[in-house]
Amino acid sequence: MEPTKTLLALRGIPGSGKTSLAKAISITNTAPIFSIDSYFEDEVGDYHFDYKKNHLAYKDCETKTKQALELGIPFVIVDNTFTLDWELEPYIRLANEFEYQLHVVTVENRHGGKNVHQIPEEQIEKMKSKYQVVL
């Protein structure tokens, strides 16, 4: 039986722990992690968000994920909010195109985590109200 290739999409509101979970999973299997946030990080890891470049960050994350799947990397992680279906759709298409099993995991903020990207609470509340879960 051929091993299954996996694309893991971690989703949740800012501060839920997506990035921490992605890093913990990656440690055990060296899976690459792709996220929109990484587009806004400089060489030393400082975060500098620019709303005008958000569309570029989405495209960059999708492109890097596609490159990893083209290479056949067996386990790939994408760490984004994915609050709306359209944000997840490109990854569903990529998983189908490259024959990866897609797992979408919602990370809940039960630990009281705070977002580290200075996103206003008002914006987070808007994200929560739009959040879509498919069971």
Tab-separated table of N, CA and C in Angstrom:
chain	number	residue	atom	x	y	z
A	1	MET	N	0.838	-1.180	0.000
A	1	MET	CA	0.000	0.000	0.000
A	1	MET	C	0.888	1.250	0.000
A	2	GLU	N	0.600	2.171	-0.902
A	2	GLU	CA	1.380	3.400	-1.031
A	2	GLU	C	1.050	4.360	0.120
A	3	PRO	N	2.084	4.977	0.719
A	3	PRO	CA	1.810	5.936	1.804
A	3	PRO	C	1.003	7.128	1.293
A	4	THR	N	0.162	7.651	2.167
A	4	THR	CA	-0.688	8.779	1.817
A	4	THR	C	0.071	10.079	1.999
A	5	LYS	N	-0.031	10.956	1.010
A	5	LYS	CA	0.516	12.301	1.138
A	5	LYS	C	-0.560	13.156	1.807
A	6	THR	N	-0.133	14.014	2.726
A	6	THR	CA	-1.077	14.774	3.539
A	6	THR	C	-0.820	16.265	3.458
A	7	LEU	N	-1.896	17.015	3.257
A	7	LEU	CA	-1.883	18.462	3.375
A	7	LEU	C	-2.744	18.795	4.591
A	8	LEU	N	-2.133	19.376	5.589
A	8	LEU	CA	-2.822	19.730	6.826
A	8	LEU	C	-3.052	21.231	6.853
A	9	ALA	N	-4.311	21.639	6.899
A	9	ALA	CA	-4.669	23.053	6.988
A	9	ALA	C	-5.103	23.340	8.421
A	10	LEU	N	-4.318	24.144	9.121
A	10	LEU	CA	-4.661	24.554	10.483
A	10	LEU	C	-5.356	25.900	10.396
A	11	ARG	N	-6.544	25.980	10.997
A	11	ARG	CA	-7.329	27.205	10.907
A	11	ARG	C	-7.787	27.623	12.292
A	12	GLY	N	-7.991	28.913	12.445
A	12	GLY	CA	-8.460	29.454	13.713
A	12	GLY	C	-8.230	30.951	13.748
A	13	ILE	N	-8.835	31.584	14.734
A	13	ILE	CA	-8.681	33.030	14.845
A	13	ILE	C	-7.269	33.370	15.334
A	14	PRO	N	-6.837	34.608	15.139
A	14	PRO	CA	-5.522	35.005	15.645
A	14	PRO	C	-5.431	34.773	17.156
A	15	GLY	N	-4.337	34.171	17.573
A	15	GLY	CA	-4.123	33.894	18.990
A	15	GLY	C	-4.584	32.515	19.413
A	16	SER	N	-5.154	31.754	18.490
A	16	SER	CA	-5.671	30.433	18.858
A	16	SER	C	-4.573	29.398	19.063
A	17	GLY	N	-3.398	29.634	18.495
A	17	GLY	CA	-2.294	28.695	18.658
A	17	GLY	C	-1.963	27.905	17.406
A	18	LYS	N	-2.438	28.358	16.250
A	18	LYS	CA	-2.170	27.653	14.991
A	18	LYS	C	-0.676	27.500	14.729
A	19	THR	N	0.037	28.586	14.852
A	19	THR	CA	1.469	28.561	14.550
A	19	THR	C	2.221	27.683	15.536
A	20	SER	N	1.863	27.763	16.798
A	20	SER	CA	2.509	26.909	17.813
A	20	SER	C	2.253	25.439	17.524
A	21	LEU	N	1.026	25.108	17.165
A	21	LEU	CA	0.701	23.715	16.843
A	21	LEU	C	1.440	23.274	15.584
A	22	ALA	N	1.467	24.133	14.570
A	22	ALA	CA	2.181	23.791	13.334
A	22	ALA	C	3.648	23.490	13.625
A	23	LYS	N	4.268	24.315	14.438
A	23	LYS	CA	5.683	24.094	14.781
A	23	LYS	C	5.873	22.798	15.551
A	24	ALA	N	4.969	22.495	16.474
A	24	ALA	CA	5.074	21.261	17.260
A	24	ALA	C	4.938	20.030	16.357
A	25	ILE	N	4.015	20.083	15.417
A	25	ILE	CA	3.838	18.963	14.489
A	25	ILE	C	5.049	18.839	13.581
A	26	SER	N	5.551	19.960	13.105
A	26	SER	CA	6.683	19.961	12.187
A	26	SER	C	7.952	19.388	12.828
A	27	ILE	N	8.108	19.599	14.107
A	27	ILE	CA	9.293	19.073	14.810
A	27	ILE	C	9.367	17.557	14.684
A	28	THR	N	8.218	16.897	14.735
A	28	THR	CA	8.218	15.435	14.710
A	28	THR	C	8.384	14.851	13.318
A	29	ASN	N	8.105	15.638	12.270
A	29	ASN	CA	8.206	15.063	10.927
A	29	ASN	C	8.834	15.997	9.891
A	30	THR	N	9.404	17.085	10.322
A	30	THR	CA	10.079	18.073	9.460
A	30	THR	C	9.203	18.596	8.317
A	31	ALA	N	7.906	18.618	8.522
A	31	ALA	CA	7.002	19.137	7.494
A	31	ALA	C	7.224	20.632	7.322
A	32	PRO	N	7.220	21.107	6.080
A	32	PRO	CA	7.296	22.552	5.873
A	32	PRO	C	5.983	23.201	6.308
A	33	ILE	N	6.084	24.437	6.773
A	33	ILE	CA	4.914	25.202	7.209
A	33	ILE	C	4.821	26.445	6.338
A	34	PHE	N	3.648	26.663	5.770
A	34	PHE	CA	3.410	27.849	4.961
A	34	PHE	C	2.265	28.637	5.583
A	35	SER	N	2.428	29.960	5.618
A	35	SER	CA	1.377	30.805	6.185
A	35	SER	C	1.423	32.182	5.540
A	36	ILE	N	0.312	32.863	5.631
A	36	ILE	CA	0.237	34.237	5.145
A	36	ILE	C	1.109	35.129	6.023
A	37	ASP	N	1.124	34.854	7.321
A	37	ASP	CA	1.906	35.664	8.257
A	37	ASP	C	3.389	35.701	7.896
A	38	SER	N	3.925	34.587	7.409
A	38	SER	CA	5.363	34.548	7.133
A	38	SER	C	5.767	35.543	6.046
A	39	TYR	N	4.827	35.913	5.180
A	39	TYR	CA	5.107	36.906	4.148
A	39	TYR	C	5.502	38.253	4.758
A	40	PHE	N	4.947	38.544	5.921
A	40	PHE	CA	5.156	39.838	6.565
A	40	PHE	C	6.279	39.807	7.612
A	41	GLU	N	6.997	38.702	7.703
A	41	GLU	CA	8.116	38.606	8.649
A	41	GLU	C	9.422	38.913	7.934
A	42	ASP	N	10.286	39.662	8.633
A	42	ASP	CA	11.597	39.948	8.055
A	42	ASP	C	12.570	38.826	8.412
A	43	GLU	N	13.837	39.004	8.070
A	43	GLU	CA	14.854	37.970	8.245
A	43	GLU	C	15.020	37.522	9.702
A	44	VAL	N	14.744	38.419	10.659
A	44	VAL	CA	14.911	38.064	12.075
A	44	VAL	C	13.595	37.659	12.732
A	45	GLY	N	12.526	37.576	11.939
A	45	GLY	CA	11.243	37.115	12.456
A	45	GLY	C	10.314	38.194	12.972
A	46	ASP	N	10.672	39.467	12.782
A	46	ASP	CA	9.781	40.553	13.195
A	46	ASP	C	8.650	40.696	12.182
A	47	TYR	N	7.458	40.933	12.686
A	47	TYR	CA	6.247	40.977	11.875
A	47	TYR	C	5.895	42.418	11.532
A	48	HIS	N	5.709	42.681	10.225
A	48	HIS	CA	5.363	44.021	9.744
A	48	HIS	C	4.213	43.896	8.745
A	49	PHE	N	2.991	43.922	9.250
A	49	PHE	CA	1.813	43.743	8.395
A	49	PHE	C	1.541	44.991	7.570
A	50	ASP	N	1.209	44.764	6.314
A	50	ASP	CA	0.818	45.844	5.408
A	50	ASP	C	-0.432	45.384	4.674
A	51	TYR	N	-1.577	45.922	5.058
A	51	TYR	CA	-2.850	45.498	4.496
A	51	TYR	C	-2.860	45.574	2.969
A	52	LYS	N	-2.161	46.552	2.409
A	52	LYS	CA	-2.129	46.722	0.958
A	52	LYS	C	-1.451	45.553	0.251
A	53	LYS	N	-0.658	44.787	0.990
A	53	LYS	CA	0.047	43.643	0.406
A	53	LYS	C	-0.584	42.305	0.791
A	54	ASN	N	-1.740	42.342	1.430
A	54	ASN	CA	-2.375	41.109	1.901
A	54	ASN	C	-2.652	40.141	0.752
A	55	HIS	N	-3.100	40.653	-0.384
A	55	HIS	CA	-3.377	39.793	-1.530
A	55	HIS	C	-2.102	39.093	-2.015
A	56	LEU	N	-0.962	39.772	-1.896
A	56	LEU	CA	0.317	39.162	-2.270
A	56	LEU	C	0.695	38.047	-1.301
A	57	ALA	N	0.373	38.244	-0.031
A	57	ALA	CA	0.662	37.228	0.984
A	57	ALA	C	-0.158	35.963	0.733
A	58	TYR	N	-1.434	36.123	0.371
A	58	TYR	CA	-2.276	34.967	0.050
A	58	TYR	C	-1.684	34.199	-1.134
A	59	LYS	N	-1.296	34.928	-2.161
A	59	LYS	CA	-0.746	34.290	-3.363
A	59	LYS	C	0.587	33.610	-3.068
A	60	ASP	N	1.435	34.251	-2.267
A	60	ASP	CA	2.731	33.692	-1.911
A	60	ASP	C	2.565	32.367	-1.156
A	61	CYS	N	1.652	32.336	-0.217
A	61	CYS	CA	1.412	31.116	0.559
A	61	CYS	C	0.916	29.991	-0.348
A	62	GLU	N	-0.011	30.323	-1.224
A	62	GLU	CA	-0.546	29.327	-2.157
A	62	GLU	C	0.544	28.810	-3.095
A	63	THR	N	1.372	29.713	-3.603
A	63	THR	CA	2.453	29.332	-4.520
A	63	THR	C	3.458	28.405	-3.842
A	64	LYS	N	3.862	28.756	-2.625
A	64	LYS	CA	4.832	27.913	-1.902
A	64	LYS	C	4.252	26.542	-1.576
A	65	THR	N	2.969	26.521	-1.226
A	65	THR	CA	2.317	25.237	-0.959
A	65	THR	C	2.293	24.389	-2.220
A	66	LYS	N	1.928	25.004	-3.333
A	66	LYS	CA	1.889	24.272	-4.607
A	66	LYS	C	3.261	23.703	-4.953
A	67	GLN	N	4.317	24.488	-4.763
A	67	GLN	CA	5.669	24.011	-5.062
A	67	GLN	C	6.021	22.788	-4.215
A	68	ALA	N	5.630	22.803	-2.948
A	68	ALA	CA	5.906	21.664	-2.070
A	68	ALA	C	5.140	20.424	-2.526
A	69	LEU	N	3.895	20.614	-2.939
A	69	LEU	CA	3.094	19.482	-3.396
A	69	LEU	C	3.627	18.945	-4.723
A	70	GLU	N	4.082	19.843	-5.594
A	70	GLU	CA	4.690	19.408	-6.866
A	70	GLU	C	5.910	18.533	-6.614
A	71	LEU	N	6.658	18.861	-5.573
A	71	LEU	CA	7.842	18.071	-5.215
A	71	LEU	C	7.483	16.750	-4.555
A	72	GLY	N	6.223	16.592	-4.180
A	72	GLY	CA	5.793	15.344	-3.551
A	72	GLY	C	6.176	15.231	-2.087
A	73	ILE	N	6.441	16.359	-1.435
A	73	ILE	CA	6.761	16.321	-0.002
A	73	ILE	C	5.580	15.643	0.704
A	74	PRO	N	5.844	14.610	1.492
A	74	PRO	CA	4.756	13.768	1.992
A	74	PRO	C	3.811	14.415	3.007
A	75	PHE	N	4.286	15.422	3.722
A	75	PHE	CA	3.436	16.052	4.740
A	75	PHE	C	3.692	17.550	4.703
A	76	VAL	N	2.664	18.327	4.426
A	76	VAL	CA	2.781	19.780	4.284
A	76	VAL	C	1.733	20.431	5.175
A	77	ILE	N	2.141	21.512	5.852
A	77	ILE	CA	1.243	22.220	6.764
A	77	ILE	C	1.007	23.637	6.249
A	78	VAL	N	-0.261	24.056	6.270
A	78	VAL	CA	-0.622	25.434	5.966
A	78	VAL	C	-1.308	25.986	7.206
A	79	ASP	N	-0.815	27.107	7.689
A	79	ASP	CA	-1.273	27.724	8.934
A	79	ASP	C	-1.832	29.107	8.610
A	80	ASN	N	-3.162	29.194	8.494
A	80	ASN	CA	-3.838	30.459	8.194
A	80	ASN	C	-5.153	30.516	8.956
A	81	THR	N	-5.791	31.654	8.955
A	81	THR	CA	-7.067	31.760	9.663
A	81	THR	C	-8.152	30.932	8.987
A	82	PHE	N	-8.222	30.963	7.663
A	82	PHE	CA	-9.235	30.215	6.912
A	82	PHE	C	-10.631	30.410	7.501
A	83	THR	N	-10.993	31.641	7.822
A	83	THR	CA	-12.310	31.873	8.408
A	83	THR	C	-13.425	31.761	7.377
A	84	LEU	N	-13.109	31.976	6.118
A	84	LEU	CA	-14.108	31.917	5.055
A	84	LEU	C	-13.737	30.830	4.052
A	85	ASP	N	-14.752	30.233	3.441
A	85	ASP	CA	-14.518	29.126	2.514
A	85	ASP	C	-13.573	29.490	1.370
A	86	TRP	N	-13.677	30.708	0.833
A	86	TRP	CA	-12.851	31.068	-0.320
A	86	TRP	C	-11.367	31.019	0.024
A	87	GLU	N	-11.016	31.208	1.295
A	87	GLU	CA	-9.609	31.160	1.696
A	87	GLU	C	-9.056	29.733	1.622
A	88	LEU	N	-9.922	28.768	1.821
A	88	LEU	CA	-9.513	27.361	1.825
A	88	LEU	C	-9.594	26.719	0.435
A	89	GLU	N	-10.403	27.266	-0.443
A	89	GLU	CA	-10.643	26.668	-1.757
A	89	GLU	C	-9.382	26.377	-2.567
A	90	PRO	N	-8.392	27.284	-2.620
A	90	PRO	CA	-7.189	26.955	-3.405
A	90	PRO	C	-6.464	25.714	-2.881
A	91	TYR	N	-6.517	25.490	-1.591
A	91	TYR	CA	-5.822	24.350	-0.992
A	91	TYR	C	-6.593	23.051	-1.224
A	92	ILE	N	-7.899	23.150	-1.300
A	92	ILE	CA	-8.715	21.988	-1.666
A	92	ILE	C	-8.375	21.585	-3.093
A	93	ARG	N	-8.304	22.574	-3.988
A	93	ARG	CA	-7.949	22.298	-5.390
A	93	ARG	C	-6.547	21.688	-5.501
A	94	LEU	N	-5.591	22.267	-4.768
A	94	LEU	CA	-4.217	21.749	-4.819
A	94	LEU	C	-4.141	20.318	-4.300
A	95	ALA	N	-4.823	20.039	-3.212
A	95	ALA	CA	-4.815	18.682	-2.656
A	95	ALA	C	-5.376	17.693	-3.679
A	96	ASN	N	-6.451	18.063	-4.341
A	96	ASN	CA	-7.032	17.188	-5.361
A	96	ASN	C	-6.099	17.026	-6.549
A	97	GLU	N	-5.521	18.138	-7.001
A	97	GLU	CA	-4.653	18.103	-8.178
A	97	GLU	C	-3.436	17.210	-7.969
A	98	PHE	N	-2.843	17.283	-6.770
A	98	PHE	CA	-1.610	16.535	-6.516
A	98	PHE	C	-1.834	15.269	-5.686
A	99	GLU	N	-3.114	14.883	-5.534
A	99	GLU	CA	-3.495	13.645	-4.851
A	99	GLU	C	-2.997	13.591	-3.410
A	100	TYR	N	-3.268	14.659	-2.689
A	100	TYR	CA	-2.973	14.723	-1.260
A	100	TYR	C	-4.277	14.569	-0.489
A	101	GLN	N	-4.192	13.909	0.644
A	101	GLN	CA	-5.336	13.861	1.541
A	101	GLN	C	-5.333	15.164	2.332
A	102	LEU	N	-6.435	15.887	2.282
A	102	LEU	CA	-6.540	17.167	2.983
A	102	LEU	C	-7.233	16.962	4.325
A	103	HIS	N	-6.589	17.447	5.368
A	103	HIS	CA	-7.196	17.470	6.695
A	103	HIS	C	-7.275	18.926	7.119
A	104	VAL	N	-8.452	19.356	7.526
A	104	VAL	CA	-8.648	20.715	8.008
A	104	VAL	C	-8.916	20.620	9.499
A	105	VAL	N	-8.046	21.247	10.291
A	105	VAL	CA	-8.146	21.193	11.743
A	105	VAL	C	-8.362	22.601	12.272
A	106	THR	N	-9.438	22.769	13.032
A	106	THR	CA	-9.723	24.049	13.660
A	106	THR	C	-9.059	24.073	15.029
A	107	VAL	N	-8.245	25.094	15.251
A	107	VAL	CA	-7.541	25.254	16.518
A	107	VAL	C	-8.341	26.226	17.379
A	108	GLU	N	-8.794	25.757	18.512
A	108	GLU	CA	-9.600	26.578	19.409
A	108	GLU	C	-8.720	27.280	20.432
A	109	ASN	N	-9.128	28.466	20.789
A	109	ASN	CA	-8.373	29.265	21.766
A	109	ASN	C	-8.909	28.995	23.173
A	110	ARG	N	-8.693	27.789	23.662
A	110	ARG	CA	-9.139	27.426	25.013
A	110	ARG	C	-8.084	27.738	26.067
A	111	HIS	N	-6.916	28.165	25.618
A	111	HIS	CA	-5.825	28.476	26.534
A	111	HIS	C	-5.709	29.978	26.818
A	112	GLY	N	-6.602	30.774	26.213
A	112	GLY	CA	-6.575	32.215	26.445
A	112	GLY	C	-5.443	32.930	25.750
A	113	GLY	N	-4.979	32.371	24.641
A	113	GLY	CA	-3.878	32.976	23.896
A	113	GLY	C	-4.258	34.328	23.312
A	114	LYS	N	-3.270	35.162	23.137
A	114	LYS	CA	-3.463	36.498	22.551
A	114	LYS	C	-2.759	36.538	21.200
A	115	ASN	N	-3.349	37.266	20.265
A	115	ASN	CA	-2.692	37.366	18.972
A	115	ASN	C	-1.465	38.258	19.105
A	116	VAL	N	-0.420	37.868	18.408
A	116	VAL	CA	0.855	38.585	18.506
A	116	VAL	C	1.034	39.593	17.377
A	117	HIS	N	0.006	39.760	16.555
A	117	HIS	CA	0.125	40.632	15.393
A	117	HIS	C	-0.656	41.931	15.532
A	118	GLN	N	-0.987	42.281	16.736
A	118	GLN	CA	-1.671	43.551	17.032
A	118	GLN	C	-2.953	43.731	16.216
A	119	ILE	N	-3.680	42.652	15.989
A	119	ILE	CA	-4.971	42.755	15.299
A	119	ILE	C	-5.983	43.244	16.331
A	120	PRO	N	-6.702	44.314	16.031
A	120	PRO	CA	-7.661	44.864	16.988
A	120	PRO	C	-8.744	43.849	17.363
A	121	GLU	N	-9.164	43.870	18.615
A	121	GLU	CA	-10.190	42.950	19.098
A	121	GLU	C	-11.467	43.052	18.263
A	122	GLU	N	-11.784	44.247	17.819
A	122	GLU	CA	-12.960	44.464	16.973
A	122	GLU	C	-12.865	43.640	15.685
A	123	GLN	N	-11.682	43.592	15.098
A	123	GLN	CA	-11.471	42.810	13.884
A	123	GLN	C	-11.577	41.309	14.172
A	124	ILE	N	-11.047	40.881	15.294
A	124	ILE	CA	-11.135	39.467	15.667
A	124	ILE	C	-12.598	39.067	15.876
A	125	GLU	N	-13.376	39.928	16.484
A	125	GLU	CA	-14.800	39.641	16.686
A	125	GLU	C	-15.521	39.511	15.341
A	126	LYS	N	-15.156	40.337	14.363
A	126	LYS	CA	-15.735	40.222	13.024
A	126	LYS	C	-15.377	38.876	12.405
A	127	MET	N	-14.123	38.470	12.587
A	127	MET	CA	-13.683	37.181	12.061
A	127	MET	C	-14.483	36.046	12.693
A	128	LYS	N	-14.682	36.129	14.001
A	128	LYS	CA	-15.443	35.084	14.696
A	128	LYS	C	-16.861	34.987	14.145
A	129	SER	N	-17.483	36.119	13.861
A	129	SER	CA	-18.866	36.110	13.395
A	129	SER	C	-19.006	35.519	11.989
A	130	LYS	N	-17.944	35.568	11.198
A	130	LYS	CA	-17.964	35.043	9.834
A	130	LYS	C	-17.459	33.601	9.745
A	131	TYR	N	-16.903	33.096	10.827
A	131	TYR	CA	-16.244	31.795	10.843
A	131	TYR	C	-17.191	30.689	10.406
A	132	GLN	N	-16.777	29.902	9.439
A	132	GLN	CA	-17.601	28.815	8.906
A	132	GLN	C	-16.947	27.479	9.199
A	133	VAL	N	-17.727	26.563	9.758
A	133	VAL	CA	-17.230	25.231	10.063
A	133	VAL	C	-18.076	24.217	9.305
A	134	VAL	N	-17.435	23.288	8.640
A	134	VAL	CA	-18.129	22.218	7.929
A	134	VAL	C	-17.914	20.938	8.729
A	135	LEU	N	-19.014	20.380	9.182
A	135	LEU	CA	-18.927	19.154	9.978
A	135	LEU	C	-19.368	17.945	9.158
